[in-house]
Amino acid sequence: MTLVKFNNKPANTLMPGIDDVFNSIFNDTFFGDRMVSRVPAVNISESESHYHVELAAPGLKKDDFKLNLERNSLSISVEKSAEQQDQQNNYSKREFGYSSFVRSFTLPDSADHSQIDASYTDGILRIDIAKREEAKMVRRQIEIK
């Protein structure tokens, strides 16, 4: 499975100094938490019998995740909103929070779609995708004649 990241920032601009000013404003911690969409990092590995996907998403519950398999595409999505209300000293403070992301992966032809297991512990979503029998690595010693 291949994961390709891209950067949609234009290669050149007419006023690079202006870009630096706006980037510094919107990369500030205040704006960063509220305006920037964060996509969790993943580790993808392969063993003799399975493909393994680990997605780092601390602070969520297993019920927050939706895993969907459509044809050869596995999608992991989360949509979560939170509201806090604090009333003290004759004022009311309300904070709304919303976060969402979707990660999609194209499964190889050797993946067995009927044997996919997922678990979520300690902020890590683990997905194990079994390989079809004919795709499992066969090891044997070959006799030299």
Short mmCIF file of C-alpha atoms in Angstrom, two decimals:
data_model
loop_
_atom_site.label_atom_id
_atom_site.label_comp_id
_atom_site.label_asym_id
_atom_site.label_seq_id
_atom_site.Cartn_x
_atom_site.Cartn_y
_atom_site.Cartn_z
CA MET A 1 0.00 0.00 0.00
CA THR A 2 1.35 3.41 -0.91
CA LEU A 3 0.63 6.64 0.92
CA VAL A 4 1.30 9.82 -1.04
CA LYS A 5 1.25 13.23 0.62
CA PHE A 6 0.91 16.39 -1.39
CA ASN A 7 1.31 20.08 -0.75
CA ASN A 8 -1.10 22.30 -2.64
CA LYS A 9 0.94 25.46 -1.95
CA PRO A 10 1.86 27.24 -5.19
CA ALA A 11 5.49 26.88 -6.20
CA ASN A 12 6.02 30.61 -6.63
CA THR A 13 4.17 33.74 -5.64
CA LEU A 14 4.43 37.38 -6.58
CA MET A 15 4.86 38.56 -2.98
CA PRO A 16 6.58 35.93 -0.82
CA GLY A 17 6.79 38.28 2.19
CA ILE A 18 3.00 38.58 2.34
CA ASP A 19 2.70 34.77 2.32
CA ASP A 20 5.06 34.61 5.30
CA VAL A 21 2.91 37.08 7.27
CA PHE A 22 -0.33 35.19 6.60
CA ASN A 23 1.32 31.82 7.26
CA SER A 24 2.63 33.05 10.62
CA ILE A 25 -0.83 34.34 11.59
CA PHE A 26 -2.72 31.18 10.65
CA ASN A 27 -0.07 28.84 12.03
CA ASP A 28 -0.38 30.55 15.41
CA THR A 29 -1.59 28.26 18.23
CA PHE A 30 -4.90 30.13 18.57
CA PHE A 31 -5.85 29.66 14.94
CA GLY A 32 -4.10 26.32 14.60
CA ASP A 33 -6.44 24.55 17.01
CA ARG A 34 -9.59 26.01 15.55
CA MET A 35 -9.04 26.41 11.82
CA VAL A 36 -6.58 23.80 10.66
CA SER A 37 -7.78 20.32 9.93
CA ARG A 38 -5.46 17.70 11.36
CA VAL A 39 -5.10 14.30 9.80
CA PRO A 40 -3.67 11.59 12.04
CA ALA A 41 -0.41 9.92 11.09
CA VAL A 42 -0.37 6.25 10.14
CA ASN A 43 2.10 3.40 10.18
CA ILE A 44 1.59 0.70 7.57
CA SER A 45 3.45 -2.58 7.77
CA GLU A 46 3.26 -6.09 6.38
CA SER A 47 3.89 -9.49 7.92
CA GLU A 48 3.74 -12.93 6.35
CA SER A 49 0.01 -13.26 6.86
CA HIS A 50 -1.37 -9.74 7.39
CA TYR A 51 -1.20 -6.06 6.51
CA HIS A 52 -1.16 -3.81 9.58
CA VAL A 53 -2.39 -0.21 9.79
CA GLU A 54 -1.87 1.87 12.94
CA LEU A 55 -3.50 5.29 13.14
CA ALA A 56 -2.58 7.69 15.96
CA ALA A 57 -5.77 9.36 17.22
CA PRO A 58 -5.56 10.08 20.97
CA GLY A 59 -8.51 11.54 22.83
CA LEU A 60 -11.17 9.68 20.88
CA LYS A 61 -13.36 6.73 21.78
CA LYS A 62 -13.75 3.59 19.69
CA ASP A 63 -17.36 4.62 18.98
CA ASP A 64 -16.09 7.81 17.29
CA PHE A 65 -14.57 5.83 14.41
CA LYS A 66 -16.32 4.58 11.30
CA LEU A 67 -14.54 2.02 9.13
CA ASN A 68 -15.98 1.35 5.71
CA LEU A 69 -14.85 -1.02 3.00
CA GLU A 70 -16.05 -0.29 -0.50
CA ARG A 71 -14.58 -2.43 -3.24
CA ASN A 72 -10.83 -2.19 -2.66
CA SER A 73 -10.90 1.01 -0.59
CA LEU A 74 -10.78 1.08 3.22
CA SER A 75 -11.91 4.40 4.75
CA ILE A 76 -11.40 5.50 8.33
CA SER A 77 -13.45 8.52 9.38
CA VAL A 78 -14.23 10.48 12.53
CA GLU A 79 -16.70 13.27 13.05
CA LYS A 80 -16.89 14.62 16.58
CA SER A 81 -18.38 17.72 18.11
CA ALA A 82 -18.17 18.85 21.70
CA GLU A 83 -19.74 21.65 23.67
CA GLN A 84 -18.66 22.96 27.07
CA GLN A 85 -20.60 25.42 29.15
CA ASP A 86 -19.32 27.18 32.23
CA GLN A 87 -21.41 29.62 34.24
CA GLN A 88 -19.59 31.60 36.92
CA ASN A 89 -19.77 35.14 38.28
CA ASN A 90 -22.81 36.19 36.22
CA TYR A 91 -21.26 35.37 32.90
CA SER A 92 -21.56 32.46 30.59
CA LYS A 93 -18.74 31.03 28.57
CA ARG A 94 -19.39 28.50 25.83
CA GLU A 95 -16.84 26.70 23.76
CA PHE A 96 -17.68 24.62 20.76
CA GLY A 97 -15.34 22.08 19.30
CA TYR A 98 -15.58 20.18 16.07
CA SER A 99 -13.13 17.84 14.47
CA SER A 100 -13.30 15.44 11.58
CA PHE A 101 -11.03 13.57 9.25
CA VAL A 102 -11.10 10.84 6.64
CA ARG A 103 -8.20 8.58 5.67
CA SER A 104 -8.63 6.19 2.75
CA PHE A 105 -6.37 3.39 1.64
CA THR A 106 -6.49 1.23 -1.46
CA LEU A 107 -6.05 -2.38 -0.43
CA PRO A 108 -3.83 -4.65 -2.53
CA ASP A 109 -5.40 -7.49 -4.50
CA SER A 110 -3.89 -9.96 -2.05
CA ALA A 111 -5.99 -8.62 0.88
CA ASP A 112 -8.77 -10.83 2.20
CA HIS A 113 -11.73 -8.47 2.59
CA SER A 114 -13.63 -10.92 4.77
CA GLN A 115 -10.93 -10.95 7.47
CA ILE A 116 -10.38 -7.41 8.71
CA ASP A 117 -10.10 -6.79 12.46
CA ALA A 118 -9.87 -3.44 14.25
CA SER A 119 -9.14 -2.42 17.84
CA TYR A 120 -8.58 0.91 19.61
CA THR A 121 -6.40 1.13 22.71
CA ASP A 122 -4.21 3.87 24.19
CA GLY A 123 -5.00 6.32 21.37
CA ILE A 124 -3.98 3.95 18.56
CA LEU A 125 -6.45 2.44 16.10
CA ARG A 126 -5.04 -0.88 14.89
CA ILE A 127 -6.40 -2.56 11.78
CA ASP A 128 -5.23 -6.02 10.74
CA ILE A 129 -6.07 -7.14 7.22
CA ALA A 130 -5.47 -10.81 6.47
CA LYS A 131 -3.84 -11.89 3.24
CA ARG A 132 -5.47 -14.43 0.97
CA GLU A 133 -3.99 -17.91 1.29
CA GLU A 134 -2.40 -17.81 -2.15
CA ALA A 135 -0.70 -14.48 -1.31
CA LYS A 136 0.93 -15.58 1.94
CA MET A 137 4.69 -15.85 1.79
CA VAL A 138 5.69 -19.47 1.33
CA ARG A 139 9.10 -20.47 2.57
CA ARG A 140 10.85 -23.63 1.63
CA GLN A 141 14.35 -24.72 0.94
CA ILE A 142 15.09 -25.70 -2.64
CA GLU A 143 17.39 -28.60 -3.20
CA ILE A 144 20.28 -28.02 -5.56
CA LYS A 145 20.84 -30.89 -7.99
#
